[in-house]
Short mmCIF file of C-alpha atoms in Angstrom, two decimals:
data_model
loop_
_atom_site.label_atom_id
_atom_site.label_comp_id
_atom_site.label_asym_id
_atom_site.label_seq_id
_atom_site.Cartn_x
_atom_site.Cartn_y
_atom_site.Cartn_z
CA MET A 1 78.06 21.66 -11.46
CA SER A 2 75.16 22.48 -13.76
CA GLN A 3 75.79 24.72 -16.76
CA GLN A 4 73.93 27.99 -17.24
CA VAL A 5 73.59 29.74 -20.60
CA LYS A 6 71.95 32.92 -21.85
CA ILE A 7 68.78 32.74 -23.98
CA THR A 8 69.14 35.16 -26.87
CA ARG A 9 65.78 34.60 -28.59
CA ALA A 10 62.90 32.16 -28.95
CA ARG A 11 61.01 30.97 -32.01
CA LEU A 12 57.85 28.90 -32.47
CA HIS A 13 57.50 26.34 -35.25
CA GLY A 14 54.56 24.20 -36.30
CA SER A 15 50.96 24.59 -35.30
CA PRO A 16 49.63 27.48 -33.17
CA VAL A 17 49.64 26.39 -29.52
CA TYR A 18 46.36 25.78 -27.71
CA LEU A 19 46.47 27.84 -24.49
CA GLY A 20 43.11 26.74 -23.09
CA GLU A 21 39.67 28.25 -22.61
CA MET A 22 39.70 31.97 -21.84
CA THR A 23 36.98 34.57 -21.38
CA GLY A 24 36.64 36.97 -24.28
CA PRO A 25 35.69 40.67 -24.27
CA ASP A 26 32.00 39.76 -24.49
CA GLY A 27 32.24 37.59 -21.36
CA THR A 28 31.89 34.25 -23.10
CA PRO A 29 34.64 31.63 -22.79
CA GLY A 30 36.33 30.28 -25.88
CA PRO A 31 39.45 28.45 -27.02
CA VAL A 32 42.62 30.47 -27.55
CA TRP A 33 45.61 29.65 -29.76
CA SER A 34 48.84 31.60 -30.02
CA THR A 35 51.87 31.84 -32.29
CA ASP A 36 53.74 34.29 -30.05
CA PRO A 37 56.82 32.59 -28.51
CA ASP A 38 56.77 34.91 -25.50
CA ALA A 39 53.12 34.10 -24.75
CA VAL A 40 53.72 30.36 -25.18
CA LEU A 41 56.72 30.36 -22.84
CA GLY A 42 54.76 32.36 -20.27
CA TRP A 43 51.95 29.81 -20.56
CA LEU A 44 54.42 26.97 -19.98
CA CYS A 45 55.77 28.71 -16.87
CA ASP A 46 52.27 29.35 -15.48
CA GLY A 47 51.20 25.75 -16.08
CA PHE A 48 54.34 24.41 -14.42
CA ARG A 49 53.80 26.67 -11.38
CA PHE A 50 50.12 25.69 -11.13
CA ARG A 51 50.84 21.94 -11.24
CA PHE A 52 53.79 22.38 -8.86
CA ASN A 53 51.55 24.09 -6.29
CA GLN A 54 48.99 21.31 -6.64
CA ARG A 55 51.65 18.76 -5.71
CA ARG A 56 52.89 20.99 -2.88
CA SER A 57 49.37 21.19 -1.41
CA VAL A 58 49.57 17.58 -0.15
CA ARG A 59 52.45 18.46 2.20
CA CYS A 60 51.68 18.84 5.89
CA ARG A 61 53.03 20.83 8.81
CA TYR A 62 52.79 20.53 12.57
CA LEU A 63 49.97 22.56 14.06
CA THR A 64 51.17 25.11 16.61
CA CYS A 65 49.53 27.59 18.93
CA GLN A 66 50.59 30.31 21.34
CA ASP A 67 50.77 29.52 25.03
CA ARG A 68 50.29 31.91 27.93
CA ASN A 69 53.91 33.03 27.80
CA GLY A 70 53.65 33.95 24.14
CA ASP A 71 55.76 31.02 22.90
CA ARG A 72 54.79 28.76 20.00
CA VAL A 73 54.07 25.19 21.11
CA LEU A 74 52.93 22.06 19.29
CA VAL A 75 49.28 21.01 19.39
CA THR A 76 48.83 17.34 20.29
CA ASP A 77 45.89 14.97 20.20
CA PRO A 78 44.60 13.18 23.34
CA ALA A 79 47.24 10.47 22.80
CA GLY A 80 50.04 13.05 22.86
CA VAL A 81 50.84 12.79 19.14
CA PRO A 82 51.54 16.11 17.35
CA VAL A 83 48.75 17.12 14.97
CA LEU A 84 49.57 17.44 11.26
CA VAL A 85 47.58 19.77 8.99
CA PRO A 86 47.99 20.63 5.28
CA ILE A 87 50.17 23.65 4.55
CA GLY A 88 47.48 25.15 2.29
CA ARG A 89 43.76 25.73 2.43
CA THR A 90 42.91 22.98 -0.05
CA VAL A 91 44.54 19.68 -0.97
CA THR A 92 44.67 18.63 -4.63
CA ASP A 93 45.88 15.07 -5.09
CA ILE A 94 45.18 14.18 -8.71
CA THR A 95 47.11 12.68 -11.61
CA ASP A 96 48.38 14.61 -14.62
CA ALA A 97 45.62 13.16 -16.80
CA GLN A 98 42.95 14.31 -14.35
CA ALA A 99 44.57 17.75 -14.15
CA ARG A 100 44.47 18.06 -17.96
CA ARG A 101 40.75 17.22 -18.00
CA GLN A 102 39.87 19.60 -15.17
CA HIS A 103 41.97 22.54 -16.38
CA SER A 104 41.96 23.29 -20.08
CA PHE A 105 45.16 25.38 -19.98
CA LEU A 106 47.11 22.23 -19.04
CA ALA A 107 45.84 20.19 -21.98
CA ALA A 108 48.65 21.01 -24.42
CA ILE A 109 51.57 21.29 -21.98
CA PRO A 110 54.22 18.64 -22.76
CA GLY A 111 54.11 15.59 -20.53
CA TYR A 112 57.80 15.90 -19.62
CA VAL A 113 57.09 19.38 -18.24
CA LEU A 114 54.20 18.21 -16.07
CA GLU A 115 56.14 15.15 -14.90
CA ALA A 116 59.07 17.35 -13.88
CA THR A 117 56.90 19.04 -11.25
CA LEU A 118 56.80 15.82 -9.21
CA LYS A 119 60.58 15.38 -8.95
CA THR A 120 61.22 19.11 -8.54
CA GLU A 121 58.76 19.48 -5.67
CA HIS A 122 59.95 16.30 -3.98
CA THR A 123 63.63 17.30 -4.17
CA GLU A 124 62.98 20.84 -2.95
CA TRP A 125 60.90 19.69 0.02
CA PHE A 126 63.18 16.96 1.33
CA SER A 127 66.34 18.99 0.68
CA ALA A 128 64.90 21.68 2.94
CA ALA A 129 64.06 19.07 5.59
CA LYS A 130 67.63 17.75 5.49
CA ARG A 131 69.03 21.28 5.61
CA ARG A 132 66.93 22.06 8.70
CA LYS A 133 68.28 18.98 10.42
CA THR A 134 71.87 19.91 9.56
CA ASN A 135 71.44 23.49 10.76
CA ALA A 136 69.84 22.39 14.02
CA ALA A 137 72.71 19.96 14.69
CA ALA A 138 75.23 22.75 14.06
CA GLY A 139 73.47 25.14 16.44
CA ARG A 140 72.11 27.38 13.71
CA ARG A 141 68.55 28.42 12.96
CA PRO A 142 66.82 25.57 11.13
CA GLY A 143 65.15 27.85 8.60
CA ALA A 144 61.68 27.65 7.11
CA MET A 145 60.29 24.92 4.91
CA PRO A 146 59.47 25.93 1.32
CA GLY A 147 55.95 27.01 0.51
CA PHE A 148 53.93 27.59 -2.64
CA ARG A 149 55.40 29.35 -5.65
CA ARG A 150 53.93 32.79 -6.05
CA LYS A 151 52.63 34.26 -9.25
CA GLY A 152 54.85 37.33 -8.89
CA SER A 153 58.08 35.30 -8.76
CA ASP A 154 60.29 34.48 -11.74
CA GLN A 155 58.61 32.64 -14.61
CA ARG A 156 60.33 29.27 -14.86
CA PHE A 157 59.75 25.64 -15.74
CA VAL A 158 61.65 22.36 -16.02
CA CYS A 159 61.57 19.87 -18.89
CA TRP A 160 63.06 16.37 -18.84
CA PHE A 161 65.57 15.33 -21.47
CA ASN A 162 64.72 11.62 -21.04
CA GLY A 163 67.16 10.18 -23.53
CA GLY A 164 66.51 12.74 -26.25
CA ARG A 165 62.71 12.62 -26.20
CA ASN A 166 62.43 16.33 -25.38
CA ALA A 167 64.56 19.38 -24.55
CA VAL A 168 67.12 18.37 -27.18
CA PHE A 169 70.23 20.53 -27.52
CA THR A 170 71.93 21.06 -30.87
CA LYS A 171 75.10 23.06 -31.36
CA THR A 172 74.79 25.48 -34.27
CA GLY A 173 78.06 27.41 -34.03
CA ARG A 174 81.24 27.84 -32.08
CA ARG A 175 79.44 29.70 -29.30
CA SER A 176 75.80 29.16 -30.12
CA GLY A 177 73.21 26.41 -29.97
CA VAL A 178 69.49 25.72 -29.75
CA VAL A 179 67.29 23.80 -27.31
CA MET A 180 64.08 22.42 -28.82
CA ILE A 181 61.07 21.77 -26.57
CA SER A 182 58.25 20.03 -28.43
CA GLY A 183 54.60 19.44 -27.66
CA ALA A 184 51.24 18.75 -29.30
CA ASN A 185 47.72 20.14 -29.11
CA PRO A 186 44.86 17.81 -28.13
CA ARG A 187 43.07 16.21 -31.06
CA THR A 188 39.87 17.94 -30.02
CA HIS A 189 41.53 21.37 -30.18
CA ARG A 190 43.26 21.52 -33.53
CA ALA A 191 44.14 25.08 -34.53
CA PRO A 192 41.60 26.58 -36.94
CA GLY A 193 42.49 27.74 -40.42
CA LEU A 194 45.18 26.58 -42.79
CA GLY A 195 48.92 26.43 -42.47
CA PRO A 196 51.54 28.02 -44.76
CA ASP A 197 51.27 25.02 -47.09
CA GLY A 198 47.52 25.53 -47.54
CA LYS A 199 46.64 22.43 -45.51
CA PRO A 200 44.98 22.18 -42.06
CA HIS A 201 47.28 22.71 -39.11
CA LYS A 202 48.91 19.66 -37.61
CA LEU A 203 48.88 18.98 -33.88
CA GLY A 204 52.60 19.25 -33.17
CA TRP A 205 54.51 22.41 -32.28
CA ARG A 206 58.07 23.18 -31.23
CA ILE A 207 59.70 26.01 -29.25
CA THR A 208 63.31 26.71 -30.25
CA LEU A 209 65.42 28.52 -27.65
CA HIS A 210 68.60 30.03 -29.06
CA VAL A 211 71.36 30.10 -26.44
CA ARG A 212 74.85 31.58 -26.22
CA LEU A 213 77.58 29.15 -25.10
CA SER A 214 80.81 29.68 -23.19
CA GLN A 215 81.87 26.03 -22.86
CA PRO A 216 80.95 22.60 -24.28
CA ILE A 217 77.67 21.23 -22.97
CA ARG A 218 78.06 17.99 -21.02
CA PRO A 219 75.41 15.23 -20.96
CA TYR A 220 72.38 16.46 -19.02
CA THR A 221 69.16 15.06 -17.58
CA SER A 222 66.87 18.09 -17.80
CA VAL A 223 66.78 21.80 -18.57
CA ARG A 224 65.57 24.57 -16.28
CA VAL A 225 64.25 27.64 -18.07
CA ASN A 226 63.95 31.00 -16.31
CA TRP A 227 62.09 33.10 -18.84
CA THR A 228 62.07 36.20 -16.63
CA ARG A 229 65.87 36.38 -16.59
CA ARG A 230 66.34 34.71 -20.00
CA ARG A 231 68.47 31.95 -18.50
CA LEU A 232 68.62 28.21 -19.24
CA VAL A 233 70.38 25.67 -17.03
CA PHE A 234 71.49 22.22 -18.17
CA VAL A 235 71.22 19.94 -15.13
CA ASN A 236 74.12 17.49 -15.25
CA GLU A 237 76.62 15.71 -13.04
CA PRO A 238 79.41 17.80 -11.48
CA LEU A 239 82.85 17.59 -12.98
CA PRO A 240 85.14 15.01 -11.37
CA VAL A 241 87.68 16.36 -8.91
CA THR A 242 91.03 16.58 -10.64
CA GLY A 243 94.21 15.60 -8.86
CA LYS A 244 95.49 18.45 -6.71
CA VAL A 245 99.23 19.03 -6.59
CA SER A 246 100.27 18.87 -2.97
CA THR A 247 102.23 21.90 -1.79
CA GLY A 248 102.86 21.09 1.88
CA GLU A 249 101.72 24.61 2.80
CA VAL A 250 99.87 25.35 6.02
CA ILE A 251 97.71 28.42 6.59
CA GLY A 252 95.63 29.90 9.37
CA ILE A 253 93.01 32.48 8.50
CA ASP A 254 91.09 34.95 10.62
CA ARG A 255 87.80 36.42 9.43
CA GLY A 256 86.54 39.87 10.29
CA VAL A 257 84.84 43.05 9.13
CA ALA A 258 87.77 45.45 8.66
CA HIS A 259 89.57 42.75 6.65
CA THR A 260 87.40 39.91 5.41
CA VAL A 261 90.28 37.43 5.65
CA ALA A 262 93.72 37.82 7.22
CA ASP A 263 96.23 34.96 7.04
CA ASP A 264 99.21 34.07 9.20
CA ARG A 265 101.68 35.60 6.75
CA GLY A 266 100.32 39.12 7.04
CA ARG A 267 98.25 39.06 3.84
CA PHE A 268 94.73 40.48 3.68
CA TYR A 269 91.84 39.58 1.37
CA ASP A 270 88.98 42.08 1.34
CA ALA A 271 85.55 41.47 -0.14
CA PRO A 272 84.35 43.93 -2.80
CA ASP A 273 82.68 47.02 -1.37
CA THR A 274 78.93 46.85 -1.98
CA SER A 275 77.96 49.80 0.23
CA ALA A 276 76.83 51.82 -2.81
CA LEU A 277 74.48 49.04 -3.87
CA ASP A 278 73.26 48.71 -0.30
CA LYS A 279 72.55 52.45 -0.16
CA GLN A 280 70.53 52.28 -3.38
CA ARG A 281 68.60 49.25 -2.14
CA ARG A 282 67.69 50.96 1.13
CA PHE A 283 66.49 54.00 -0.83
CA HIS A 284 63.99 51.85 -2.72
CA GLN A 285 62.95 50.15 0.51
CA ARG A 286 62.26 53.52 2.15
CA ARG A 287 60.12 54.56 -0.79
CA MET A 288 58.14 51.34 -0.48
CA ALA A 289 57.68 51.87 3.26
CA LYS A 290 56.54 55.44 2.65
CA SER A 291 53.84 54.26 0.25
CA ARG A 292 52.43 51.95 2.90
CA LEU A 293 52.65 54.67 5.55
CA VAL A 294 50.79 57.21 3.40
CA ALA A 295 48.04 54.69 2.69
CA ALA A 296 47.65 54.00 6.41
CA ARG A 297 47.50 57.71 7.27
CA GLN A 298 44.87 58.35 4.62
CA GLY A 299 42.80 55.44 5.90
CA ARG A 300 42.70 53.62 2.59
CA ARG A 301 43.63 50.12 1.60
CA PHE A 302 47.17 49.76 0.33
CA TRP A 303 47.69 48.35 -3.15
CA GLU A 304 50.87 47.92 -5.16
CA SER A 305 50.99 50.62 -7.80
CA LYS A 306 53.28 50.47 -10.80
CA ARG A 307 55.70 52.81 -9.06
CA TYR A 308 55.71 50.58 -5.97
CA GLN A 309 56.34 47.51 -8.11
CA ALA A 310 59.20 49.34 -9.84
CA HIS A 311 60.82 50.09 -6.47
CA LYS A 312 60.23 46.52 -5.38
CA SER A 313 61.82 45.10 -8.52
CA ALA A 314 64.79 47.48 -8.25
CA ALA A 315 65.40 46.56 -4.60
CA ALA A 316 65.24 42.85 -5.40
CA GLY A 317 67.64 43.28 -8.33
CA LEU A 318 70.17 45.16 -6.21
CA ALA A 319 69.96 42.56 -3.44
CA ALA A 320 70.52 39.78 -5.98
CA LYS A 321 73.51 41.66 -7.40
CA GLN A 322 75.03 41.98 -3.92
CA ALA A 323 74.53 38.27 -3.34
CA ARG A 324 76.23 37.41 -6.63
CA ILE A 325 79.22 39.61 -5.76
CA ARG A 326 79.59 38.00 -2.34
CA ASP A 327 79.22 34.52 -3.77
CA ASP A 328 81.80 35.18 -6.47
CA PHE A 329 84.31 36.47 -3.92
CA ALA A 330 83.75 33.46 -1.65
CA HIS A 331 84.23 30.98 -4.50
CA GLN A 332 87.34 32.65 -5.91
CA LEU A 333 89.08 33.04 -2.55
CA SER A 334 88.16 29.54 -1.33
CA THR A 335 89.46 27.98 -4.56
CA ARG A 336 92.70 29.93 -4.24
CA LEU A 337 93.22 28.85 -0.63
CA VAL A 338 92.44 25.18 -1.29
CA ARG A 339 94.69 24.97 -4.34
CA GLY A 340 97.64 26.59 -2.61
CA HIS A 341 97.59 24.77 0.73
CA ASP A 342 97.39 21.28 2.18
CA PHE A 343 96.19 22.36 5.62
CA ILE A 344 93.73 25.15 6.46
CA GLY A 345 92.91 26.28 9.98
CA ILE A 346 89.98 28.60 10.57
CA GLU A 347 88.16 29.87 13.64
CA LYS A 348 84.66 28.62 14.33
CA LEU A 349 82.75 31.86 14.12
CA PRO A 350 79.05 31.81 15.14
CA VAL A 351 77.98 34.37 12.54
CA GLU A 352 74.23 34.00 12.97
CA PRO A 353 74.10 34.71 16.74
CA MET A 354 76.56 37.55 16.23
CA THR A 355 74.26 39.29 13.73
CA ARG A 356 71.08 39.14 15.79
CA ARG A 357 69.31 42.27 16.92
CA PRO A 358 69.94 43.37 20.51
CA LYS A 359 67.04 42.74 22.83
CA PRO A 360 64.99 45.80 23.83
CA VAL A 361 65.54 47.11 27.35
CA ARG A 362 62.46 48.45 29.11
CA ASP A 363 62.68 51.43 31.40
CA PRO A 364 62.11 50.12 34.96
CA ASN A 365 60.47 53.42 35.92
CA LYS A 366 58.05 53.50 33.00
CA SER A 367 56.96 50.33 31.24
CA THR A 368 55.98 52.10 28.02
CA ARG A 369 59.50 53.40 27.43
CA PHE A 370 62.65 51.64 26.33
CA LEU A 371 66.24 52.44 27.23
CA PRO A 372 68.98 52.83 24.59
CA ASN A 373 70.39 49.41 23.70
CA GLY A 374 72.81 50.29 20.89
CA ALA A 375 70.51 48.92 18.18
CA ALA A 376 71.52 51.54 15.61
CA ARG A 377 75.23 50.86 16.06
CA LYS A 378 74.62 47.10 16.04
CA ARG A 379 72.58 47.42 12.87
CA GLY A 380 75.56 48.84 11.00
CA LEU A 381 77.85 46.11 12.31
CA ASN A 382 75.36 43.42 11.33
CA ARG A 383 75.10 44.87 7.83
CA SER A 384 78.89 44.85 7.47
CA MET A 385 79.14 41.25 8.66
CA ARG A 386 76.44 40.09 6.28
CA ASN A 387 78.05 41.91 3.37
CA ALA A 388 81.36 40.16 4.14
CA ALA A 389 79.67 36.73 3.77
CA LEU A 390 81.86 35.19 6.49
CA ALA A 391 79.76 32.04 6.86
CA ARG A 392 79.53 31.52 3.10
CA LEU A 393 83.31 31.69 2.78
CA ALA A 394 83.82 29.04 5.47
CA THR A 395 81.27 26.76 3.80
CA CYS A 396 83.00 27.05 0.42
CA ILE A 397 86.41 26.32 1.92
CA GLU A 398 85.08 23.33 3.85
CA TYR A 399 83.43 21.49 0.97
CA LYS A 400 86.20 22.27 -1.53
CA ALA A 401 88.84 21.09 0.94
CA ALA A 402 86.94 17.82 1.38
CA LEU A 403 86.81 17.28 -2.40
CA ALA A 404 90.51 18.08 -2.84
CA GLY A 405 91.74 16.05 0.15
CA VAL A 406 92.93 19.12 2.07
CA ALA A 407 92.87 19.04 5.86
CA PHE A 408 90.33 21.55 7.21
CA VAL A 409 90.20 22.21 10.96
CA GLU A 410 87.94 24.63 12.85
CA VAL A 411 89.03 25.93 16.25
CA PRO A 412 87.16 28.03 18.84
CA ALA A 413 87.59 31.74 18.28
CA ALA A 414 87.80 32.56 21.99
CA TYR A 415 90.90 34.57 22.99
CA THR A 416 92.63 34.12 19.61
CA SER A 417 92.69 37.91 19.21
CA GLN A 418 93.87 38.55 22.80
CA ARG A 419 96.64 35.95 23.06
CA CYS A 420 100.18 36.75 21.96
CA HIS A 421 101.49 34.07 19.61
CA GLN A 422 105.08 34.66 20.78
CA CYS A 423 104.79 34.21 24.54
CA GLY A 424 101.18 33.08 25.03
CA HIS A 425 100.27 36.02 27.28
CA THR A 426 96.49 36.56 27.13
CA ALA A 427 94.93 39.85 28.14
CA ARG A 428 92.34 42.24 26.79
CA GLU A 429 94.85 45.08 27.05
CA ASN A 430 97.01 43.41 24.38
CA ARG A 431 94.53 44.61 21.77
CA GLU A 432 95.19 48.34 21.65
CA SER A 433 92.82 48.90 18.72
CA GLN A 434 91.19 47.01 15.93
CA ALA A 435 94.43 46.80 13.97
CA VAL A 436 97.22 47.13 16.56
CA PHE A 437 98.31 44.31 18.85
CA ARG A 438 100.93 45.07 21.51
CA CYS A 439 101.84 42.36 24.01
CA GLN A 440 101.78 43.78 27.54
CA SER A 441 104.14 41.14 28.88
CA HIS A 442 107.41 42.74 30.03
CA SER A 443 109.43 39.82 28.69
CA CYS A 444 107.88 39.94 25.20
CA GLY A 445 106.44 43.22 23.93
CA TRP A 446 105.66 41.87 20.42
CA THR A 447 103.87 44.42 18.24
CA GLY A 448 102.08 43.81 14.98
CA ASN A 449 98.74 43.55 13.24
CA ALA A 450 96.03 42.13 15.47
CA ASP A 451 94.38 40.10 12.71
CA THR A 452 97.70 38.55 11.70
CA ASN A 453 98.39 37.60 15.31
CA ALA A 454 94.96 35.97 15.54
CA ALA A 455 95.59 34.03 12.31
CA ILE A 456 98.87 32.66 13.73
CA ASN A 457 97.10 31.57 16.92
CA ILE A 458 94.40 29.89 14.84
CA ARG A 459 97.03 28.07 12.79
CA GLU A 460 98.88 26.76 15.84
CA GLU A 461 95.67 25.71 17.59
CA ALA A 462 94.43 23.95 14.44
CA LEU A 463 97.72 22.07 14.05
CA THR A 464 97.61 20.97 17.68
CA ARG A 465 94.05 19.71 17.36
CA TRP A 466 94.78 18.01 14.06
CA ALA A 467 97.84 16.22 15.48
CA ALA A 468 95.84 15.06 18.51
CA GLN A 469 93.07 13.79 16.24
CA GLN A 470 95.54 11.83 14.12
CA SER A 471 97.10 10.29 17.23
CA GLU A 472 93.69 9.19 18.50
CA GLN A 473 92.80 7.63 15.16
CA LEU A 474 96.15 5.86 14.99
CA ALA A 475 95.80 4.52 18.51
CA GLY A 476 92.26 3.31 17.86
CA THR A 477 93.07 1.44 14.64
CA SER A 478 95.80 -1.02 13.84
CA GLY A 479 95.66 -0.31 10.13
CA GLU A 480 95.13 2.66 7.92
CA LYS A 481 93.36 5.66 9.35
CA PRO A 482 90.05 6.76 7.81
CA GLY A 483 90.79 8.18 4.40
CA GLY A 484 94.37 6.89 4.55
CA VAL A 485 95.84 10.24 3.49
CA ALA A 486 98.25 12.37 5.50
CA VAL A 487 99.66 15.72 4.47
CA SER A 488 103.37 15.16 4.31
CA GLN A 489 106.13 17.63 4.99
CA ALA A 490 107.51 17.24 1.49
CA GLY A 491 104.17 18.14 -0.01
CA SER A 492 103.08 14.72 -1.29
CA LYS A 493 100.14 12.65 -0.08
CA SER A 494 101.31 9.44 1.51
CA LYS A 495 99.67 6.44 3.13
CA THR A 496 99.78 6.09 6.89
CA ASP A 497 102.13 3.32 7.97
CA PRO A 498 100.56 1.26 10.80
CA HIS A 499 103.99 0.25 12.07
CA THR A 500 105.98 3.50 11.98
CA GLY A 501 103.06 5.87 12.55
CA PRO A 502 101.72 8.63 10.38
CA ALA A 503 103.94 10.36 7.89
CA PRO A 504 105.39 13.69 9.03
CA GLY A 505 102.56 16.13 8.57
CA PRO A 506 102.38 19.88 8.43
CA ALA A 507 102.59 20.01 12.22
CA ALA A 508 106.24 18.99 12.00
CA SER A 509 107.21 21.78 9.62
CA ALA A 510 104.82 24.55 10.59
CA MET A 511 105.20 24.54 14.36
CA ASN A 512 108.60 26.25 14.03
CA ARG A 513 107.61 28.57 11.20
CA GLU A 514 108.81 32.11 11.72
CA PRO A 515 106.00 34.62 12.25
CA PRO A 516 105.65 37.64 9.99
CA ASN A 517 108.02 40.48 10.51
CA ALA A 518 107.10 42.29 13.70
CA ALA A 519 106.44 45.96 13.57
#
């Protein structure tokens, strides 16, 4: 993974930086130089965003229109081929040298910053295209393609390291270091006046970013600077996956709202409560909505005042804090589960369809009215499910299990909460409440936590599916199965023997595992 550090301060060395031609108070344009590190870094971020948007302008999208039914359909030419149009109003396809000549504020920006816009835009665009394809194949919403970077977003830029030619990191202390980004003014725009040594200014300049370290910096290819948040990221290769000690443990987990995760041993893992942050965020959102409503009632054009921008910034900050809390919980819990188990069974939960708004129901007697559809109650449930980050947790477990060689099996969630794991009796009446499960079969009568019962059913179903999959792979190949690793009963990873069959897996030891103590 990349390494992120905190920027503590910035300093400018060398010549004053040429920022381009700007209009003065008298209305006449003139060259501007600056020795303020904050102004220079803001200029670098603006130039990077401007050149990035120029490269993004050459991207195209499929032209759509609305049919008679109100649905969006593709527009095709007479030959039946979908029509492609640019995503923006204008297309700017020029080189960096041409951009420097046409726009004076790009003249002194380092070449490795301008070149980074090409790779950054290309990676962002095609990563989104691949993500859309993956989501569509999994039955999820594809999501939107990225657009232009807005001026009101975070100020950021990227600079290539390129073998030490720029963005050079030097460690200055046990937990401190500096990153030096160098550039030069054009020869035709040397800074006026004399330098500290009494001689004319040279062309070169250097920005020194002081950073606070928490770990050694690994070899990197570029640095990403977010000047708004005072963050710097070293882009480098992820750490190699270390050998995981096999435990032979099997676990089934059930996800929900009351308890974020419940396992088959009766343990519960709850996500941190962010309802207070959510309440504060919705307060700022209501204030923003009220500003727009007042402007509409007064018949004037709405504009973002400083107070509106303050509410907007506060709401965005609270939402980002909630996202960080959810992400931290998902990473910590997924790492704990992967390290402690060799087999993980989880239900395949369609979170996105479950969190959609209910469709409005029109009154058949009066078309202008709508009948109650439970939207308010569903809104609260959707908010709770999104705060639990159920899909994010499953994604973290899946990719970490693949890196660590842990078996990860998803099973359908249907009837796992209604089926008794002891006798197999399935009925809706078995679920007395959200937390209580009481088997209605006269020969069983097992009573316990409903989420724990569902986790046991998920574990058994996952083991059954995993054993069937291994048997199919063994029957279809005469040699080693794909990957060649089986989770053994003793807890060690062993090769599959083509003559004697696969090594005893967790199915052999976990099928007869005693359930948690019944209530």
